[in-house]
Coordinates of N, CA and C in Angstrom, one line a residue:
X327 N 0.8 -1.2 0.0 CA 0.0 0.0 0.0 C 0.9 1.2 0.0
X328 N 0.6 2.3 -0.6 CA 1.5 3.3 -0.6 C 1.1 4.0 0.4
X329 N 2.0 4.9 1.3 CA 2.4 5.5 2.3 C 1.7 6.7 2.3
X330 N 0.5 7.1 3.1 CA 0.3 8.8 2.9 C 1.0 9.5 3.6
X331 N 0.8 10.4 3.4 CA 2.0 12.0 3.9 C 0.5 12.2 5.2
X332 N 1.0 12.5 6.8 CA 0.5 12.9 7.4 C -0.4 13.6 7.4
X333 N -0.1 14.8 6.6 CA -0.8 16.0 6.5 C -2.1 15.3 5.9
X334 N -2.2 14.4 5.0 CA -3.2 14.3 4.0 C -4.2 13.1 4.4
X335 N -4.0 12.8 5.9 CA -4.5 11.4 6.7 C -6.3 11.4 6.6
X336 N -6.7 12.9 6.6 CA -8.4 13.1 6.9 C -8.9 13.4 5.5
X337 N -8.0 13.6 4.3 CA -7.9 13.6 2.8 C -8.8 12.6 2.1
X338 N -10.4 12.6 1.6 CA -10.6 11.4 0.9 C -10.2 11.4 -0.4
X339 N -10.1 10.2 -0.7 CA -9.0 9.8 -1.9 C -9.9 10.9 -3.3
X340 N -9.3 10.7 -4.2 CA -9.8 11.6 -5.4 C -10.7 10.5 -6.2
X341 N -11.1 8.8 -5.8 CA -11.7 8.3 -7.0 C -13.0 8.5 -5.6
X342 N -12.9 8.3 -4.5 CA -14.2 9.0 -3.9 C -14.4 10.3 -4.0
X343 N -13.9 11.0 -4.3 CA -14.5 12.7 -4.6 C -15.1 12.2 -6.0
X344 N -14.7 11.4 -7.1 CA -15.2 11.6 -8.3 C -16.4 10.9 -8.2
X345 N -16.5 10.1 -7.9 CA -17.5 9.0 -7.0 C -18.9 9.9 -6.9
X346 N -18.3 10.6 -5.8 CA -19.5 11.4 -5.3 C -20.0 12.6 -6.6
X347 N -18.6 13.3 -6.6 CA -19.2 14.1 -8.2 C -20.4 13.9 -9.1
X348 N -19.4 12.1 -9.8 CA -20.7 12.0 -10.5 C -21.7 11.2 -10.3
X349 N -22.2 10.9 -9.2 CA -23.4 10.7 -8.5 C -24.4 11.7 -8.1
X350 N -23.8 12.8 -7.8 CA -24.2 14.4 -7.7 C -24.9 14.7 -8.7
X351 N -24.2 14.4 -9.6 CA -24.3 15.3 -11.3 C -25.5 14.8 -11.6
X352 N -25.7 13.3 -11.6 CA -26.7 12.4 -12.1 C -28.4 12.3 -11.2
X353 N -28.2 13.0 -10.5 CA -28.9 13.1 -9.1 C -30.0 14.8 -9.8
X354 N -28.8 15.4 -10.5 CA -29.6 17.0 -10.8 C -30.1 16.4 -12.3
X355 N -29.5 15.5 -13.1 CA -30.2 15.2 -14.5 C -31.7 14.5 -14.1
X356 N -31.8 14.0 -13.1 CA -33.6 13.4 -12.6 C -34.5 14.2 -12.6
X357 N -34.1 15.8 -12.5 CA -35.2 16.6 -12.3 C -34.8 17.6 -13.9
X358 N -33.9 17.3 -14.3 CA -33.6 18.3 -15.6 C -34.5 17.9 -16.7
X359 N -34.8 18.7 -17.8 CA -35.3 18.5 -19.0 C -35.0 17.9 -19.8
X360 N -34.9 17.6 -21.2 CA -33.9 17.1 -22.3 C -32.3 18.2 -22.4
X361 N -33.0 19.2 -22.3 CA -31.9 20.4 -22.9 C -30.4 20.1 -21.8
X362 N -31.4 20.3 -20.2 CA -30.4 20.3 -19.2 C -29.7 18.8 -19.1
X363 N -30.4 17.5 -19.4 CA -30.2 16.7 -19.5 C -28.2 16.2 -20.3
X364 N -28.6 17.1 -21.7 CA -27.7 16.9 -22.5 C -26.7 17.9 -22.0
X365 N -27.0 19.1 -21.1 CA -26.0 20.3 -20.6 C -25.3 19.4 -19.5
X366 N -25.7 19.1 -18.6 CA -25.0 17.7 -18.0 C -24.5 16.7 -18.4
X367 N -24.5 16.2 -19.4 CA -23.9 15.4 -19.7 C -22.6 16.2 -20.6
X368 N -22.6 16.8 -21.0 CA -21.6 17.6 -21.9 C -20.5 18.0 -20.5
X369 N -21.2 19.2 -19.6 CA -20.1 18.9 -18.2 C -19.6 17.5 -17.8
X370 N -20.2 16.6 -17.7 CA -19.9 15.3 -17.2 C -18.0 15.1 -18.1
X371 N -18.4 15.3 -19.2 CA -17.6 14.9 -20.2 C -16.8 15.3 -20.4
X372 N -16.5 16.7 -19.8 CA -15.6 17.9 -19.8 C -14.8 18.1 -18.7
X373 N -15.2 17.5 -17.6 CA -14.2 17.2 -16.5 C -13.1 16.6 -16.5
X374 N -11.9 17.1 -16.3 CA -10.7 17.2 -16.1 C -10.3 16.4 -14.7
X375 N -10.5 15.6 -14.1 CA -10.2 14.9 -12.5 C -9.0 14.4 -12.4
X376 N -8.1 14.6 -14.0 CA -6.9 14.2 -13.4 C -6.0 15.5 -12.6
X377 N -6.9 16.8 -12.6 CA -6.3 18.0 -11.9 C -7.3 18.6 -10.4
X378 N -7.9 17.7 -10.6 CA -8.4 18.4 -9.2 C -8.2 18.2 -8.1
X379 N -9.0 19.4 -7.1 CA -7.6 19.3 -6.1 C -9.1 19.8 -5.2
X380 N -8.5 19.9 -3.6 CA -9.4 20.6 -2.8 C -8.8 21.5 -1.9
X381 N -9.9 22.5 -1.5 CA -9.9 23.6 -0.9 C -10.6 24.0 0.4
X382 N -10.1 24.9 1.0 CA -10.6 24.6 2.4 C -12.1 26.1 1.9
X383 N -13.1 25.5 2.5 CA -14.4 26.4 2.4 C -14.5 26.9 4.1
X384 N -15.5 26.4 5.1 CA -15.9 26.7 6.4 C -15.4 25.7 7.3
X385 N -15.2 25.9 8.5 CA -14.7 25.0 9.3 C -14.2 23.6 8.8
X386 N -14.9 22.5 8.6 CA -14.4 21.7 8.3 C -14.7 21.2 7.1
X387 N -15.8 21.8 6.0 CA -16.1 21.8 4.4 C -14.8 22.3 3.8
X388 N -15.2 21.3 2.6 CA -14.0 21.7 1.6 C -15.1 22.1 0.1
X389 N -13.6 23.0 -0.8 CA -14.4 22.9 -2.3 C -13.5 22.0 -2.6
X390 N -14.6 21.5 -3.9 CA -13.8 20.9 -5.0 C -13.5 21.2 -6.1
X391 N -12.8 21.4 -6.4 CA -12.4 22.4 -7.6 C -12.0 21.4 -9.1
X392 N -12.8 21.5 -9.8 CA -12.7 20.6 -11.0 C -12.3 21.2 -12.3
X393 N -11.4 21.6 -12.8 CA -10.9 22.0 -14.3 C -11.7 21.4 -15.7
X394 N -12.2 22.1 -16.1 CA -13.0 21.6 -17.4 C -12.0 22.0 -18.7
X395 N -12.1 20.6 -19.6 CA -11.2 20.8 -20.6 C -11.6 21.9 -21.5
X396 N -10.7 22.1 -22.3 CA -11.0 23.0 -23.4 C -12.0 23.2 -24.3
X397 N -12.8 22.1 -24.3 CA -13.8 22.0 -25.4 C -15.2 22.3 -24.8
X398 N -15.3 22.2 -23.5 CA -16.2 22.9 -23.0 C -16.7 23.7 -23.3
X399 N -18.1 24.0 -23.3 CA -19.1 25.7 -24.2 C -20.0 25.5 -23.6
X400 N -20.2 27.1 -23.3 CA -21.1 27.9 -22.9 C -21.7 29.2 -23.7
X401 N -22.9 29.3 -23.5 CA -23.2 30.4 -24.0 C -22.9 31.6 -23.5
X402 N -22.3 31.1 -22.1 CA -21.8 32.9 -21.1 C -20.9 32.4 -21.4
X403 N -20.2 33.9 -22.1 CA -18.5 34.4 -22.2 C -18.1 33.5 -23.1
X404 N -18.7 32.9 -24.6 CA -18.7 31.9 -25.3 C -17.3 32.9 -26.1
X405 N -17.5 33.9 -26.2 CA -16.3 34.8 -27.6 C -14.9 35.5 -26.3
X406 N -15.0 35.0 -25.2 CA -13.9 35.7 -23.9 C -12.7 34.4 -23.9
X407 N -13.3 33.2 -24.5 CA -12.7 32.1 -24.1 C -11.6 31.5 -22.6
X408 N -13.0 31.6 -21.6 CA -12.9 31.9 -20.5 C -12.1 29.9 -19.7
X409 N -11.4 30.6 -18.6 CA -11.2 28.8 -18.0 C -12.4 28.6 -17.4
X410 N -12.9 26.9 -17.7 CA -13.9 27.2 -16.9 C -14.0 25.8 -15.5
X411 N -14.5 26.1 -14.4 CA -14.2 24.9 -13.2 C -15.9 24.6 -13.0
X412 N -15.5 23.3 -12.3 CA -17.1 22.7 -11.6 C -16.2 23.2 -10.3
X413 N -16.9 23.5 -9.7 CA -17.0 24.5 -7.9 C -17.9 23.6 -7.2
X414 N -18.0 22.9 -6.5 CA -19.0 22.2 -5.1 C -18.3 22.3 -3.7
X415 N -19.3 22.3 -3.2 CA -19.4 22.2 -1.8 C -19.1 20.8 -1.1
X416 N -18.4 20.2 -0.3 CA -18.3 18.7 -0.2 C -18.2 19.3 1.5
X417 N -19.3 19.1 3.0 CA -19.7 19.2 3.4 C -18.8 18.0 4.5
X418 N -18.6 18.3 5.6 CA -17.6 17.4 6.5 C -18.9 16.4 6.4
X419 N -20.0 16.3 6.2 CA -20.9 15.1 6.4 C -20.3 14.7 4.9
X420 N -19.5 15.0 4.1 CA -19.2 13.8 2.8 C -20.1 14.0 1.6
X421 N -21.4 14.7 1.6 CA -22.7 14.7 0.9 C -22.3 15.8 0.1
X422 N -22.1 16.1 -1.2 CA -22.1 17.0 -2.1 C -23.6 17.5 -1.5
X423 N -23.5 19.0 -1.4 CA -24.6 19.6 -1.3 C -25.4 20.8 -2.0
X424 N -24.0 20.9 -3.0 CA -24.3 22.1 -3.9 C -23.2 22.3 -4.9
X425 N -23.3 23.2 -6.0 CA -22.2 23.7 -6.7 C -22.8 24.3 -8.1
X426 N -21.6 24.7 -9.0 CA -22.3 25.6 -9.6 C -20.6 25.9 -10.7
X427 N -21.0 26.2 -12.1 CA -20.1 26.1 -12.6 C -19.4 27.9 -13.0
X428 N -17.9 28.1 -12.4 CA -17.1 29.3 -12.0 C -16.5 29.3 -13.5
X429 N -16.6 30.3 -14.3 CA -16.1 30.8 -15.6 C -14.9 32.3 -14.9
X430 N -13.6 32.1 -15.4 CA -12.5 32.9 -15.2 C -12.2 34.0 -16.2
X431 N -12.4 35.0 -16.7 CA -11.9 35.5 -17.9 C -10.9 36.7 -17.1
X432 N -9.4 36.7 -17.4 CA -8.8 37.5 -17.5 C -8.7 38.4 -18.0
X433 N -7.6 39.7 -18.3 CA -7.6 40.7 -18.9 C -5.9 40.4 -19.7
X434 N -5.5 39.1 -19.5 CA -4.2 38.4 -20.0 C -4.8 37.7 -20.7
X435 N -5.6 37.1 -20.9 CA -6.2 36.0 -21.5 C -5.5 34.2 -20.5
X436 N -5.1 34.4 -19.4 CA -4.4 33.4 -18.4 C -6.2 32.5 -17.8
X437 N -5.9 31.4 -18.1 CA -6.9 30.7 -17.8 C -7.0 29.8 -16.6
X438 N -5.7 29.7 -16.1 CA -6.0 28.8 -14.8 C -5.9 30.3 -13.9
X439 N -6.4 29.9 -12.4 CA -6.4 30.7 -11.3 C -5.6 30.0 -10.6
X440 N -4.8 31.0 -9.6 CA -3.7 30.8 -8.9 C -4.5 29.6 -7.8
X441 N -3.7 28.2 -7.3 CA -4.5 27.6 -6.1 C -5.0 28.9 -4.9
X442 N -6.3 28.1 -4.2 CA -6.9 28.7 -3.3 C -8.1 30.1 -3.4
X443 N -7.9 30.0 -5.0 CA -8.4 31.4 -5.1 C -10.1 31.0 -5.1
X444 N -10.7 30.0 -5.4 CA -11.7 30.2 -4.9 C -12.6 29.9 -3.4
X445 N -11.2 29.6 -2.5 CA -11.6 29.4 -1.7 C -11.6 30.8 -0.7
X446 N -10.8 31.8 -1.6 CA -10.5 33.0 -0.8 C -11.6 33.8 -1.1
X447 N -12.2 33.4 -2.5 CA -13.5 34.3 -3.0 C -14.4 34.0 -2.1
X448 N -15.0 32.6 -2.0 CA -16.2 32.3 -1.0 C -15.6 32.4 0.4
X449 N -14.6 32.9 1.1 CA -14.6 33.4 2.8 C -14.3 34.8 2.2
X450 N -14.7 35.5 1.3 CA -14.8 37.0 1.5 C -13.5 37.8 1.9
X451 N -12.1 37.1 1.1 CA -10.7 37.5 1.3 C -10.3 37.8 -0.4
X452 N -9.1 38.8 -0.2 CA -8.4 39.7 -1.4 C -8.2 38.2 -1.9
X453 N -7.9 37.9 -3.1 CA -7.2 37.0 -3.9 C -5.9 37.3 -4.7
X454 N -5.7 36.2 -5.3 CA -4.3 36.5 -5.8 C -3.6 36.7 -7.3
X455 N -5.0 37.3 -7.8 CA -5.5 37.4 -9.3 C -6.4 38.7 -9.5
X456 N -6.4 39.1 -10.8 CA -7.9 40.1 -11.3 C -8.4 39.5 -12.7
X457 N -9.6 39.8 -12.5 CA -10.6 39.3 -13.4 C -12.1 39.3 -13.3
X458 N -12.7 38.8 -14.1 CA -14.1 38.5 -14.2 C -14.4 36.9 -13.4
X459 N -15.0 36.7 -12.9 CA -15.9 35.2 -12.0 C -17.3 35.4 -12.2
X460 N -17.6 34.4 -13.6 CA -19.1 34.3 -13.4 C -19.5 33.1 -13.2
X461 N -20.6 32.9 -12.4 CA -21.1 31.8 -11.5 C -22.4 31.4 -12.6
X462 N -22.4 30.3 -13.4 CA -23.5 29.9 -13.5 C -24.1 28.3 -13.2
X463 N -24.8 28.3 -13.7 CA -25.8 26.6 -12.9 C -25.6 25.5 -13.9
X464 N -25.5 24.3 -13.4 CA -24.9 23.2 -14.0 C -25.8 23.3 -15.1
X465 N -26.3 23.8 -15.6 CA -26.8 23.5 -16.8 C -27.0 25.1 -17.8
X466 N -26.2 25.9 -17.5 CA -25.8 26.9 -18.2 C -26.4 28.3 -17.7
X467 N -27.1 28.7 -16.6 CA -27.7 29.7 -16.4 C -27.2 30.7 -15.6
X468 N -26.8 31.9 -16.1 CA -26.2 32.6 -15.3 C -27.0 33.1 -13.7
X469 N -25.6 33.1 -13.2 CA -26.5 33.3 -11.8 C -26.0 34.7 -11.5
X470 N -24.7 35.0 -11.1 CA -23.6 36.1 -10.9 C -22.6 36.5 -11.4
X471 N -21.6 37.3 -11.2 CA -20.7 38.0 -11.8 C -19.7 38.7 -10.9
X472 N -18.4 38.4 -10.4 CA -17.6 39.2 -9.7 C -16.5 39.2 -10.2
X473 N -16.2 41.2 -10.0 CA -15.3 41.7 -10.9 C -14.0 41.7 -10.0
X474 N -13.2 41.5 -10.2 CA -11.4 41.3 -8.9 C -10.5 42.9 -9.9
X475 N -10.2 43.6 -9.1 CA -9.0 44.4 -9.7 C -8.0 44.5 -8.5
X476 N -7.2 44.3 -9.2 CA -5.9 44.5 -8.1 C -6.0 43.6 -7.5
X477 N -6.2 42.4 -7.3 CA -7.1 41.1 -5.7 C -7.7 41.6 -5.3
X478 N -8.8 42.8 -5.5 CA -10.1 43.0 -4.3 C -11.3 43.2 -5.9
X479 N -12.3 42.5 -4.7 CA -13.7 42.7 -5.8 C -13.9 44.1 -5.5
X480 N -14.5 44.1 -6.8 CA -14.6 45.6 -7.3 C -16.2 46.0 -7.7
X481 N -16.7 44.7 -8.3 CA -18.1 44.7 -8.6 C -18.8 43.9 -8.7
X482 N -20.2 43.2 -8.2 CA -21.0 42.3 -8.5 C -22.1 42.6 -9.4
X483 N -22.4 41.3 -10.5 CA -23.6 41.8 -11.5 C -24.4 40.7 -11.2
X484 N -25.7 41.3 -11.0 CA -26.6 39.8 -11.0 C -27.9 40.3 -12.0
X485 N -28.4 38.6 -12.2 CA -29.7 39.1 -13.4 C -31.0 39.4 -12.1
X486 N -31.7 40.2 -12.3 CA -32.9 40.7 -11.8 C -34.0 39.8 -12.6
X487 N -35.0 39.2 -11.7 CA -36.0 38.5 -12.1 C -37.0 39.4 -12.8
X488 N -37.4 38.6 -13.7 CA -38.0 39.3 -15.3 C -39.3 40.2 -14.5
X489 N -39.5 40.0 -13.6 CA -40.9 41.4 -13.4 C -40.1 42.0 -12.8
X490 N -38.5 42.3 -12.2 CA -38.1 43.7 -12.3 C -37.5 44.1 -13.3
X491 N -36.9 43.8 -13.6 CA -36.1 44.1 -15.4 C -35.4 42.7 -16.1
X492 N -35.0 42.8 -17.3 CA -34.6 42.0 -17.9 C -32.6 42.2 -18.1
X493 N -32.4 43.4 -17.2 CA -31.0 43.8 -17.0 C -30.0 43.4 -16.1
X494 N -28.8 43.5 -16.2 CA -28.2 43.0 -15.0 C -27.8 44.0 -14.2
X495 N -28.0 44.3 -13.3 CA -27.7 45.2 -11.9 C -26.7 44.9 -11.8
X496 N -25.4 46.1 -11.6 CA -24.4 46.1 -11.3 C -24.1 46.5 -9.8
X497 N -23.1 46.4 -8.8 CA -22.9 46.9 -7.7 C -21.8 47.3 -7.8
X498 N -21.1 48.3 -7.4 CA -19.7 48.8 -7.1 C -19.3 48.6 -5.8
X499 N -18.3 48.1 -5.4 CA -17.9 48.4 -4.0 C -16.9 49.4 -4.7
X500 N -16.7 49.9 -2.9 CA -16.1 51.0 -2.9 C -15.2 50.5 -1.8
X501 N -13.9 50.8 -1.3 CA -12.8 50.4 -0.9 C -12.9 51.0 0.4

């Protein structure tokens, strides 16, 4: 048996993170349509798990941070040619409980993000990059938008539900 490194003793292995992944994945195609059906399955397919890694979220939750290959498409930031990650929540109870797919667009055109950076986004800390992060739903729907300049967010865009407008609301922070 090969020897693990101390540090990594409370670590579950990566073919149980994938395990759970895609039992997750297949769990949200039971309530999807045809459309989301095939948008799941096309993520499925695009996952990259020989690069994923995890990240510390809240107390003892971690993210999972999953690299989607190049051929991956979306209709958000389809002409930015953005990196794009599956992002979940993996919950010290072990139970994927959520996630949501994180699109990167630089102002380099640099498509991976420095390790930890989205663990620094979701605890509400400077990062170690600038750019665009938009959050949309396993099956293509935009949800959010945060802008990084200099490592601090700068701006959030979200879509407003169609009986208040059909626009995206911007927010500026201010420093």
């Amino acid at each position: 048996a090969d020897q693990v490194p101390a540090n990594t003793t409370a670590e579950i292995s990566n073919q149980a993170v994938i395990t759970k992944i895609n039992s997750w994945l297949e769990k949200w195609k039971v309530d999807a349509d045809d459309d989301g059906d095939m948008k799941i399955e096309a993520l499925k397919a695009a996952l990259d798990f020989s690069t994923l890694h995890l990240e510390k979220y809240k107390l003892n939750d971690k993210l999972i941070i999953v690299p989607l290959k190049n051929g991956f498409k979306s209709a958000n930031n389809e002409n930015k040619n953005p990196g794009n990650y599956l992002v979940v929540i993996l919950p010290e109870s072990e139970d994927i409980t959520k996630g949501n797919i994180i699109q990167y667009v630089s102002a380099t055109g640099k498509k991976q993000v420095p390790r930890n950076t989205f663990s620094k986004i979701f605890n509400y800390e400077d990062i170690d990059c600038s750019g665009q992060f938009t959050i949309i739903s396993l099956t293509d729907d935009f949800r959010y938008e945060l802008t990084f300049e200099n490592n601090k967010l700068r701006s959030v865009a979200e879509r407003r539900s169609k009986s208040e407008s059909e626009e995206l609301k911007t927010n500026a922070c201010i420093d």
